[in-house]
Coordinates of C-alpha atoms in Angstrom, one line a residue:
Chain A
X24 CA 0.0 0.0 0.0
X25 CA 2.8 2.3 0.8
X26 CA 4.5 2.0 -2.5
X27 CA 1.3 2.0 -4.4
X28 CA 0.1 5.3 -2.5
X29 CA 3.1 7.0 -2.9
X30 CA 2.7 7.2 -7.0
X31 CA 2.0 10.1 -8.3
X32 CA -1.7 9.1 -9.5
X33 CA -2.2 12.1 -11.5
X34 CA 0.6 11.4 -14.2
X35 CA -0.3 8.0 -14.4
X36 CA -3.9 7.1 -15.2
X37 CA -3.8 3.2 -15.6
X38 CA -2.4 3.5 -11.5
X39 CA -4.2 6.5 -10.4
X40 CA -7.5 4.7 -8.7
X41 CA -5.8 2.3 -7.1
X42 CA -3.0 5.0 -5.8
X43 CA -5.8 6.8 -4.8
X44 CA -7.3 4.1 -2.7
X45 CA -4.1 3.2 -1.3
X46 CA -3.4 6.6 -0.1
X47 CA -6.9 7.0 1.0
X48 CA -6.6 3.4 3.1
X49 CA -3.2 4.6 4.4
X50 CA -5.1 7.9 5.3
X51 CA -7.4 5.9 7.7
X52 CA -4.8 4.3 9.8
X53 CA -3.1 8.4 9.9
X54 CA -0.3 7.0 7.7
X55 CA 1.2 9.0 4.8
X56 CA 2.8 7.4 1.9
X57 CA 4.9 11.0 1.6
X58 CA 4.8 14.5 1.3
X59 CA 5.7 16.7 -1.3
X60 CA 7.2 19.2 1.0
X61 CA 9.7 21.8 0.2
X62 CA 8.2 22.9 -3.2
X63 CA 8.0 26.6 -4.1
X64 CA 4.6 25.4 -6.0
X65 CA 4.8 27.4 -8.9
X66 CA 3.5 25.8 -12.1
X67 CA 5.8 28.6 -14.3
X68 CA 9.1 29.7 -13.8
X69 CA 8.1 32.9 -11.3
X70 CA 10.8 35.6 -10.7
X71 CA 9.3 36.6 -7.2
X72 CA 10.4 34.6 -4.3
X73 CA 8.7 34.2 -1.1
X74 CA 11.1 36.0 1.5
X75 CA 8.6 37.0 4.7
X76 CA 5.1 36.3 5.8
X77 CA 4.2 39.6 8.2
X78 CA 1.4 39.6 10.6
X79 CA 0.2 42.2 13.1
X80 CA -2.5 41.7 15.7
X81 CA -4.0 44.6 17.2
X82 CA -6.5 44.9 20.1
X83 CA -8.4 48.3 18.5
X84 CA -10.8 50.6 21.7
X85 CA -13.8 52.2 21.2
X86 CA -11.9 55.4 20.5
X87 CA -10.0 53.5 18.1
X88 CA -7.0 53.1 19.3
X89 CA -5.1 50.3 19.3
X90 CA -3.0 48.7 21.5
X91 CA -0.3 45.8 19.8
X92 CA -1.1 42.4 20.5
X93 CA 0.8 40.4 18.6
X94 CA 4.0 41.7 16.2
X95 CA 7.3 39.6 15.9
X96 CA 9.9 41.4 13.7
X97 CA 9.3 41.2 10.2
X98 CA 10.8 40.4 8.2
X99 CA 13.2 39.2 11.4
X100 CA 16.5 40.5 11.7
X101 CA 19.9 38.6 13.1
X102 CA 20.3 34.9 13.6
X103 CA 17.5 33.0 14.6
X104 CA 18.0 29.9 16.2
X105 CA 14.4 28.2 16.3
X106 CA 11.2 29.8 15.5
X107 CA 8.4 29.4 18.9
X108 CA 5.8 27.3 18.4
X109 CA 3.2 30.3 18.5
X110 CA 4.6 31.8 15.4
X111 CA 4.5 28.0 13.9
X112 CA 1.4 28.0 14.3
X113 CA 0.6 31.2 13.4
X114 CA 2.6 30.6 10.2
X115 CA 0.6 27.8 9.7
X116 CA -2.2 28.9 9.6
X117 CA -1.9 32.1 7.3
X118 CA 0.3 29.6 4.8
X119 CA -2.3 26.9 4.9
X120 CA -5.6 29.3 4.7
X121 CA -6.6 31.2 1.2
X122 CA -6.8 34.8 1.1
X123 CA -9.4 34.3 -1.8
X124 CA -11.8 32.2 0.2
X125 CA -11.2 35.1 3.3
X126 CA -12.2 37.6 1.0
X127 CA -15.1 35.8 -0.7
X128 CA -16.2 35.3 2.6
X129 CA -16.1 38.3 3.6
X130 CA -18.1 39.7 0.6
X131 CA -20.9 37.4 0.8
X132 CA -21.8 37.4 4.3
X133 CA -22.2 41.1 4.4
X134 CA -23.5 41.9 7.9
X135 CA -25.1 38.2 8.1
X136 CA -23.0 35.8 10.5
X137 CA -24.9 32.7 9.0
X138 CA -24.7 30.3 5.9
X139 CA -22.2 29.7 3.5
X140 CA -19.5 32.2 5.3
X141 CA -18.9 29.8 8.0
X142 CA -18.1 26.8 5.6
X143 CA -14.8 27.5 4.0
X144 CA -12.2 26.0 5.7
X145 CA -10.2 29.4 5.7
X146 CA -12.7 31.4 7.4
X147 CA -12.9 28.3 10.6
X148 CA -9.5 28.8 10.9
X149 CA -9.9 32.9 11.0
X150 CA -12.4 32.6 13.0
X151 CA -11.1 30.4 15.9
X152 CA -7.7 32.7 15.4
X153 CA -9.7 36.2 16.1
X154 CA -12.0 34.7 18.7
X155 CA -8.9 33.4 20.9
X156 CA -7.5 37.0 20.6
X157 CA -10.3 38.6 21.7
X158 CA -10.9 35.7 24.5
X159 CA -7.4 36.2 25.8
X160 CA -7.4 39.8 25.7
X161 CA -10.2 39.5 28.1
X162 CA -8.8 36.8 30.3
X163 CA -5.6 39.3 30.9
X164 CA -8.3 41.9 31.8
X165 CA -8.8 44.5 28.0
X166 CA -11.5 43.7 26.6
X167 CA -11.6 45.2 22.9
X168 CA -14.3 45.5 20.6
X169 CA -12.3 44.8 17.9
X170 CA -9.1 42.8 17.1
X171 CA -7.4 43.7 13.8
X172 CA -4.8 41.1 11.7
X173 CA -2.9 42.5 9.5
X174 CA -1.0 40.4 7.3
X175 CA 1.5 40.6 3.9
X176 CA 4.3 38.8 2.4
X177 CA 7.5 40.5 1.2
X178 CA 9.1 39.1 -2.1
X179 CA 12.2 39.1 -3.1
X180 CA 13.2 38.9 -7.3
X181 CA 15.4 35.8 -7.8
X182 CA 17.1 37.6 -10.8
X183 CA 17.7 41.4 -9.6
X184 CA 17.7 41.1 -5.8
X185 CA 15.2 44.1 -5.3
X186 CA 12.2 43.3 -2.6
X187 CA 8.3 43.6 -3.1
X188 CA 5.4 44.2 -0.5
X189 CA 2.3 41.9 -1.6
X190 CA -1.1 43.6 -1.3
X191 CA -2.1 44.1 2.3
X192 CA -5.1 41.7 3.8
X193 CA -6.3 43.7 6.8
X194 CA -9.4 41.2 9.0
X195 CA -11.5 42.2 11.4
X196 CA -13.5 40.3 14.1
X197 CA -16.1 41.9 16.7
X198 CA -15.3 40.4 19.9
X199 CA -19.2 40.5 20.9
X200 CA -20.3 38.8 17.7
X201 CA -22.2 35.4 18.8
X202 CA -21.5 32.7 19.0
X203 CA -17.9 33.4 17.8
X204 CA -16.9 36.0 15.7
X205 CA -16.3 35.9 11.9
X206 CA -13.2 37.3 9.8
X207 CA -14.2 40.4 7.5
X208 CA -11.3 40.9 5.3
X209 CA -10.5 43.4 2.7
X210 CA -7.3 43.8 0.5
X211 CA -5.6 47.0 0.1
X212 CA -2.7 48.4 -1.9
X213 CA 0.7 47.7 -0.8
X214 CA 1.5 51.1 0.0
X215 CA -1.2 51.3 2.2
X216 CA -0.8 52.9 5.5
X217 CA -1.6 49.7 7.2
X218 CA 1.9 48.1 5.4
X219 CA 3.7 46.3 7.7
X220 CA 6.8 44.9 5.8
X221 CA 10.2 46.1 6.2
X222 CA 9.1 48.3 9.7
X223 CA 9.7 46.7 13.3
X224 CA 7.0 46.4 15.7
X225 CA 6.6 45.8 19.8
Chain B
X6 CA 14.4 -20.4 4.9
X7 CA 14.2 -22.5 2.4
X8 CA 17.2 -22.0 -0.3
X9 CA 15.2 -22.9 -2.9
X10 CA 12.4 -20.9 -3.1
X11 CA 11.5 -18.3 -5.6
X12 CA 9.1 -15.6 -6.7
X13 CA 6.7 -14.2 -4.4
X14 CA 6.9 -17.2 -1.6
X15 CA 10.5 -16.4 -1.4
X16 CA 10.3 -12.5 -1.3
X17 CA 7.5 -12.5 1.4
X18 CA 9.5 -15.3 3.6
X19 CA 12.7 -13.1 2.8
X20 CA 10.7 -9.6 3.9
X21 CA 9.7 -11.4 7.3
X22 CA 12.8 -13.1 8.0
X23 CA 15.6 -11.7 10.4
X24 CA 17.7 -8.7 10.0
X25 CA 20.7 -7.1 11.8
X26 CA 18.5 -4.5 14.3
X27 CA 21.6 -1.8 15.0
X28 CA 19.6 0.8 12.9
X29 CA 16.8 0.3 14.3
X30 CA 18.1 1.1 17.9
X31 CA 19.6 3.9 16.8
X32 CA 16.7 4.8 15.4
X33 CA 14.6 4.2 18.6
X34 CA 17.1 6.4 20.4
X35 CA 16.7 9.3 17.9
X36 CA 13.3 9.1 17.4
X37 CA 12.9 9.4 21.4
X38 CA 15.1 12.3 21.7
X39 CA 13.3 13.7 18.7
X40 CA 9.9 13.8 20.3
X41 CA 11.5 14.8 23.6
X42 CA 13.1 17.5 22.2
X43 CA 9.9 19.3 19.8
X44 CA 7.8 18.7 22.9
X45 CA 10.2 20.4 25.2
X46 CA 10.4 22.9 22.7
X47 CA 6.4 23.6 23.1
X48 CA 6.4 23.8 26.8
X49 CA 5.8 27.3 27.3
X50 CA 2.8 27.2 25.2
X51 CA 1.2 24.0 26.0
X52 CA -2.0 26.2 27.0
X53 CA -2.1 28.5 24.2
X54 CA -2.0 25.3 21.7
X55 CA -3.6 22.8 23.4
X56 CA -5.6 23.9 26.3
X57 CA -9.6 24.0 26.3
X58 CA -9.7 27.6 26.3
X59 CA -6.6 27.5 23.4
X60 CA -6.7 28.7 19.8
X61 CA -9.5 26.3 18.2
X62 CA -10.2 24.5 21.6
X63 CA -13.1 22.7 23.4
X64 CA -14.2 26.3 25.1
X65 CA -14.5 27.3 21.1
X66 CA -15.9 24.1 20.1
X67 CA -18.9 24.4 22.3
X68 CA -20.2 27.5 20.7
X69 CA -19.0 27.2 17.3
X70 CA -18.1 23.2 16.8
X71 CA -17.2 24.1 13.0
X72 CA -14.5 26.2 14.0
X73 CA -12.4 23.6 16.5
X74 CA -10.0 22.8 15.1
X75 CA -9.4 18.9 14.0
X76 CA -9.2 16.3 10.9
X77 CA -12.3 13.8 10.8
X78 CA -9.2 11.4 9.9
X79 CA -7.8 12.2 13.7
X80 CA -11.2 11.7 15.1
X81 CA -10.3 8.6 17.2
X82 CA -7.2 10.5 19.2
X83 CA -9.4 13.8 19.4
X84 CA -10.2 13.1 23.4
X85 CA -7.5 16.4 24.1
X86 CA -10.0 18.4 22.0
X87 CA -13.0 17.4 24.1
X88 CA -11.5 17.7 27.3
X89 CA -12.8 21.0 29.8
X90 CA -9.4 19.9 31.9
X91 CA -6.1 22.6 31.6
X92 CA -4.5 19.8 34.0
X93 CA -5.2 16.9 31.9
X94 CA -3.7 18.5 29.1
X95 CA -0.4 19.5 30.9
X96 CA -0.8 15.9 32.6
X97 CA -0.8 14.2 28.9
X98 CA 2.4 16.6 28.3
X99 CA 3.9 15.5 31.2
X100 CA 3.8 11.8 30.5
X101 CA 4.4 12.2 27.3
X102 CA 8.3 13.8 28.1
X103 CA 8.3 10.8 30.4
X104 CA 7.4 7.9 27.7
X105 CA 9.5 9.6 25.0
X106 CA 12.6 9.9 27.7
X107 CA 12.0 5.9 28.6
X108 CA 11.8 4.9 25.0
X109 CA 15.0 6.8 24.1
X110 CA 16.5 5.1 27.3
X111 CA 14.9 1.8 26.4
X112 CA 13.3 1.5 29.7
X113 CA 9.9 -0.9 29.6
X114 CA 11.0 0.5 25.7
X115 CA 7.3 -1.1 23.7
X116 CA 5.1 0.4 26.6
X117 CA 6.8 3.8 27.0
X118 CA 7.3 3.9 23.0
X119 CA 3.2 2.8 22.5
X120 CA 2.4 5.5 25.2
X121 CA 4.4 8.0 23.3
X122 CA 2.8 7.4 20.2
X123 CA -0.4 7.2 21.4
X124 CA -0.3 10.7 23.2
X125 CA 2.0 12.0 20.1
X126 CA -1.0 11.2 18.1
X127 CA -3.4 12.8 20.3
X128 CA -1.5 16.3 20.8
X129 CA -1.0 16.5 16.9
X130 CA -5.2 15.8 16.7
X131 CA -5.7 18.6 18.6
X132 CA -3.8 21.0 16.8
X133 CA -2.3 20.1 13.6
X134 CA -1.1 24.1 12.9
X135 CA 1.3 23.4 15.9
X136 CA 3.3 21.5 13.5
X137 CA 4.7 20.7 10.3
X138 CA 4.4 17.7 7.9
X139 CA 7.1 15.5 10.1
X140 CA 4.6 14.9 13.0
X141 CA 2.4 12.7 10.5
X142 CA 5.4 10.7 9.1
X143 CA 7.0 10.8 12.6
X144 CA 3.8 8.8 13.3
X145 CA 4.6 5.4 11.0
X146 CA 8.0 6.0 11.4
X147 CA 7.9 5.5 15.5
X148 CA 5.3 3.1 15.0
X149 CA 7.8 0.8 13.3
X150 CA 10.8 1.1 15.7
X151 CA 8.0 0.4 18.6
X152 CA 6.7 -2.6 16.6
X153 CA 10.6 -3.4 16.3
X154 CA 12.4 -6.0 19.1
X155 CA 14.5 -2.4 19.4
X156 CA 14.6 -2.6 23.5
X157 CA 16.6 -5.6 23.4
X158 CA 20.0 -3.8 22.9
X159 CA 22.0 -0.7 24.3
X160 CA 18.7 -0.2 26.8
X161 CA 17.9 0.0 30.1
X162 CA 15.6 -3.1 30.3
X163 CA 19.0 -5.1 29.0
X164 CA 21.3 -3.6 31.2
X165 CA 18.6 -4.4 34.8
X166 CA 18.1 -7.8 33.2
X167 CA 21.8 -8.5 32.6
X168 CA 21.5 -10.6 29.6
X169 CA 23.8 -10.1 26.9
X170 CA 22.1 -10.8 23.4
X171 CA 23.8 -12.9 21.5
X172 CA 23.7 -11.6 18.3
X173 CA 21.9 -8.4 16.9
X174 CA 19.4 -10.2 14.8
X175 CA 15.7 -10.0 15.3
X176 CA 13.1 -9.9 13.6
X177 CA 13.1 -7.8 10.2
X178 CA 9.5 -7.0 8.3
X179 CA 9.2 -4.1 10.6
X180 CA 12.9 -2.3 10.0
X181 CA 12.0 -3.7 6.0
X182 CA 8.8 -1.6 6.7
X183 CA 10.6 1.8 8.2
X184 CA 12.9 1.7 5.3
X185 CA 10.4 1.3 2.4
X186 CA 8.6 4.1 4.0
X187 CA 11.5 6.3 3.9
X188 CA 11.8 5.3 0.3
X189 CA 8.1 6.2 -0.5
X190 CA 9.0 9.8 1.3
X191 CA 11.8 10.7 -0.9
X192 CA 10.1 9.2 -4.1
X193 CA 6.8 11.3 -3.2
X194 CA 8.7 14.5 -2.6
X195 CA 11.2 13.7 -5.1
X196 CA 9.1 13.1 -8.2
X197 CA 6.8 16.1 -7.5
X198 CA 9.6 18.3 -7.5
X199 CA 9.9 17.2 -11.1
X200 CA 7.1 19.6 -11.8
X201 CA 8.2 22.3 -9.8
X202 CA 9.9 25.3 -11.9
X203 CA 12.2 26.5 -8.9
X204 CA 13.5 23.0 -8.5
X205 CA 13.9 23.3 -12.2
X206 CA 16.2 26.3 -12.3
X207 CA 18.1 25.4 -9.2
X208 CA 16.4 28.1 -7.7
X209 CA 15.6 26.3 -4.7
X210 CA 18.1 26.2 -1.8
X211 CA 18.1 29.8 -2.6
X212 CA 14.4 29.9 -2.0
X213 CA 14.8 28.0 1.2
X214 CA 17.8 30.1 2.8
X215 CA 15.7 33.4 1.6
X216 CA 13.0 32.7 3.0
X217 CA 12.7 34.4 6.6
X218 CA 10.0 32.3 8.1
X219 CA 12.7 30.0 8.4
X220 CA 16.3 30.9 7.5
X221 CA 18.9 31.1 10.4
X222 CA 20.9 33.7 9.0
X223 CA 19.9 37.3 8.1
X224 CA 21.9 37.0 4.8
X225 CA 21.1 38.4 1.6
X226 CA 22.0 35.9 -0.6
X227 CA 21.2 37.5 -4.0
X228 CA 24.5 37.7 -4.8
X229 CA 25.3 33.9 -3.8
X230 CA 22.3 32.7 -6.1
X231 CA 24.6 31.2 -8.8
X232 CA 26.8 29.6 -6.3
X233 CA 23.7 28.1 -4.6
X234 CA 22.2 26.4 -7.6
X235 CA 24.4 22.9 -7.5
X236 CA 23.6 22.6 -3.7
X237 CA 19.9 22.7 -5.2
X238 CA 20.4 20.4 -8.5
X239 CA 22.2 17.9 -6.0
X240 CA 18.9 17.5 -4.3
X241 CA 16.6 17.5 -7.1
X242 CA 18.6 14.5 -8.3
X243 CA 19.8 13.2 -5.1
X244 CA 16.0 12.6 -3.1
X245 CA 14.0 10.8 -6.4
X246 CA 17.2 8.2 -7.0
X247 CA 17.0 7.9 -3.3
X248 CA 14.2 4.5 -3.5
X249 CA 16.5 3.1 -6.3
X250 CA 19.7 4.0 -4.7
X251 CA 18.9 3.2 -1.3
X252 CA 19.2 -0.5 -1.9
X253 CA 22.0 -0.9 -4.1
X254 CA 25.2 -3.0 -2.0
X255 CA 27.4 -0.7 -1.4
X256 CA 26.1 2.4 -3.3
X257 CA 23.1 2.5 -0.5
X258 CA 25.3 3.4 2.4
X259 CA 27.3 6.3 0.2
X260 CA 23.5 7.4 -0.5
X261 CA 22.0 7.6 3.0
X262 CA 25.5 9.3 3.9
X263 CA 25.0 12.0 1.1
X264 CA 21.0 12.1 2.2
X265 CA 22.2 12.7 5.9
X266 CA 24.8 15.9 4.6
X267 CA 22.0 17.4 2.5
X268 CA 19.6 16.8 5.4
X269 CA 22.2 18.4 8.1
X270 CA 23.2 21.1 5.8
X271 CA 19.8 22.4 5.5
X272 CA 19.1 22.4 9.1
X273 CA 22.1 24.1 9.8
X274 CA 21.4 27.3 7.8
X275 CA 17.1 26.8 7.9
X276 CA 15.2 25.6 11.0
X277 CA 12.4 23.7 9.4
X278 CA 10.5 22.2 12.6
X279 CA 11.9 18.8 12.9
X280 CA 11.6 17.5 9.2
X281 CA 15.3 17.1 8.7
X282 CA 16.1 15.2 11.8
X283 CA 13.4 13.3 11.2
X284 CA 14.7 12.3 8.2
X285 CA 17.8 11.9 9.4
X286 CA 17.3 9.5 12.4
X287 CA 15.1 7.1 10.1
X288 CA 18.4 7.3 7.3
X289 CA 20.5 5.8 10.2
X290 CA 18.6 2.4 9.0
X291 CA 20.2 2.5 6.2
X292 CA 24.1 2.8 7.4
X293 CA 25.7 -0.5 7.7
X294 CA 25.0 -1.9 10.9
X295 CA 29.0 -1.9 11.7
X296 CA 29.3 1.6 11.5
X297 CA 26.5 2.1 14.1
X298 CA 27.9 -0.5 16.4
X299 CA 30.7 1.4 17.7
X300 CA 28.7 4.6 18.4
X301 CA 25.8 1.6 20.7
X302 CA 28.7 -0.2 21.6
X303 CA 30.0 2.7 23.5
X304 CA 26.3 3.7 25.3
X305 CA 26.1 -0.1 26.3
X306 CA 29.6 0.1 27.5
X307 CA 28.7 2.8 29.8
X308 CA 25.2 1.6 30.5
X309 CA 25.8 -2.0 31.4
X310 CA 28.8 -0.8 33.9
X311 CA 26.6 1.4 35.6
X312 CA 23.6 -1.1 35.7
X313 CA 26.6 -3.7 37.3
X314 CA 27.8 -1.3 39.6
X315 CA 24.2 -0.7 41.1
X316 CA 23.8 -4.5 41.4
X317 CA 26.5 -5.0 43.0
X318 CA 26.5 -1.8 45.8
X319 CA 25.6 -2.7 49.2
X320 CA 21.9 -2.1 50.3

């Protein structure tokens, strides 16, 4: 099973169902043939290389300020030894979650919390990441009505050198929103003033 | 076994006869400072990743159940996700440092090493973002040095008993099985590089020592990009030929030595969780088993004096 789950179904057709079942089997028992780890995942040669993935978490008052609530270095200077297992997960989850389905999301539901906004696997994640922000802001005694992610990645041109800010995704949760509150996310310009690349933070 | 025997009768007794079991020793002892280590590593945010009122936790769950976090393939390990109890959770912590530092030591070697699994298994349920790929092919991989007769040698359960094996031979279908695994993981990530343009171009160790998610140094290494690009082709050929190469007399070892440089390299200039010594601790099955016996020799030097001396103490 492991040798037969480990082709690569899709470039072989006469193998690809029972590759498929094997990997699915394996998949029952939590056993991976492999993983195709370490790819850049570009289909076409791309000059722009992936250099830093920035997010900022900010607790924003009534008044609208806003008090830092999460903002490692970015991208981070000096040696790093190890990366926490916060920022893992962190990392994680921005890497593994799609800015299009966040958006969609975000479009559709309008001011509705219901339906098909809650489905996409993107928005769960979002949504369990805002609501323990606003849950632990309140446990260390600030309560904010709303937390505010923002989040771009820096590029860096594999054939000149020079660097490149993505566009920005800026979400939004209300803290009070029941029963847990959903990502609203919009995408601005790279230049925006909420750009977060290339600054430090607290 | 039967001299005589070919085709399929002959491969299947051949796959589940005996085999020399230094690797897999070593590999026990890696794997069980591997999980050790990564879970150390998480203990100052044991309550922010797994607690009940943690990101995508049971306090989350019971308002919004869509939203916890979880796989429907983890669903029989996902009693941490259910759980109300902070102190269980630290307690399953706990005992899981304890089972992974009594399987590295050997010590009651197929309970601890089931225990650790078993909890492994349940802390990756919970929260899958907490980690990278390695904790699902960390999974099999422990599974078959458990499986494995690996606490008979260099361990404390040999040293209290004070039997001397006579011979490192034991039973082989599950260091067979760790090894085609290891196979199927370089030929999966292997062949779908194949497709990937940066791999292509040799772009890649470039891509991996830019990136600062996870590079150690704060280098730019524009200028280096040329120089960087056989490092990059070496790999790209190196990890597909591995299932071929792995098992060629002779060739096999220089290949798992290669595969172990390539693996240490990275992790000395990226810090990619725990892939790479992952990879590397389930390689050491592959070394001749002579190489590996001075390195256990030594440990069993050590452990069986100190096991004597205790023995013999007074009181």
């Amino acid at each position: 099973m492991l040798i037969v789950g480990a082709w690569p179904y899709h470039a072989a057709p006469f193998i690809g169902a029972p590759a498929s079942w094997a990997s699915r089997g394996l998949g029952k028992l939590s056993i991976v043939p492999g993983m195709p780890i370490f790819n850049a995942g570009h289909p076409a040669p791309v000059e722009w290389k992936l250099r830093a993935s920035c997010q900022r978490i900010v607790g924003v008052r009534a008044n609208g300020d806003e008090q830092v609530l999460y903002a490692p270095e970015c991208p981070p200077t000096g040696f790093q030894s190890g990366v926490d297992s916060f920022k893992v997960m962190l990392l994680r989850l921005a890497r593994a979650s799609s800015e299009r389905q966040l958006l969609a999301a975000s479009a559709a539901s309008g001011a509705s919390s219901a339906g098909p906004a809650r489905r996409s696997r993107a928005v769960r994640r979002y949504t369990a990441l805002g609501d323990w922000f606003c849950r632990a802001s309140e446990a260390a005694g600030t309560r904010f009505p709303i937390v505010k992610l923002t989040q771009q990645r820096q590029h860096q041109s594999y054939e000149s050198g020079a660097l490149r800010a993505s566009p920005v995704l800026v979400c939004r949760w209300q803290c009070d929103e029941e029963p847990a509150p959903l990502p609203r996310c919009e995408r601005l310009p790279a230049d925006a003033e909420a750009a977060i690349v290339g600054g430090s933070s607290s | 076994m039967n001299a005589g025997r070919r085709g399929p009768a002959a491969w299947i007794e051949r796959f589940f006869g005996p085999a020399p079991q230094q690797g897999m020793v070593a590999c026990r002892i890696a794997f069980g400072a591997l999980l050790f280590s990564s879970y150390l590593w998480k203990g100052p945010w044991i309550e922010v990743l797994y607690g009940p009122a943690g990101m995508g936790g049971s306090e989350l769950a019971a308002r919004l159940p869509a939203a916890a976090f979880g796989r429907p393939i983890d669903a029989p390990f996902r009693w941490l996700a259910a759980t109300d109890s902070l102190m269980i959770v630290y307690a399953a912590w706990a005992l899981l440092l304890a089972a992974s530092l009594c399987f590295l030591l050997g010590y009651r070697t197929r309970l601890s090493g089931v225990l650790m699994l078993l909890l492994h298994a349940s802390f990756v349920a919970r929260n899958q973002y907490a980690y990278f790929g390695w904790a699902w092919m960390a999974k099999a991989f422990v599974l078959y040095a458990v499986l494995a007769p690996s606490g008979r040698w260099v361990s404390i359960d040999a040293w209290r008993s004070g039997r001397v094996a006579e011979s490192w031979s034991g039973v082989g279908w599950p260091v067979r099985l760790l090894k085609l695994h290891v196979c199927t993981m370089y030929a999966v990530a292997g062949l779908a590089r194949l497709e990937d343009s940066a791999w292509r171009h040799g772009e890649m160790v470039f891509v991996a020592v830019s990136d600062r998610g996870f590079a150690r140094f704060d280098i730019d290494w524009h200028p280096f990009a040329a120089w960087l690009e056989p490092f990059s082709y070496a790999a790209f050929v190196a990890e597909p030929l591995a299932p071929l190469l792995l098992w060629v007399p002779g060739l096999g070892a220089v290949w798992a030595v290669l595969l172990l440089l390539l693996h240490l390299g990275l992790e000395l200039l990226t810090h990619g969780s725990w892939w790479q010594w992952l990879m590397m601790s389930a390689l050491l099955v592959f070394l001749p088993p002579r190489w590996l016996e001075v390195p256990l020799g030594a440990i069993d030097a050590v452990g069986s004096r100190v096991f004597r001396r205790r023995s013999e103490s007074p009181g």
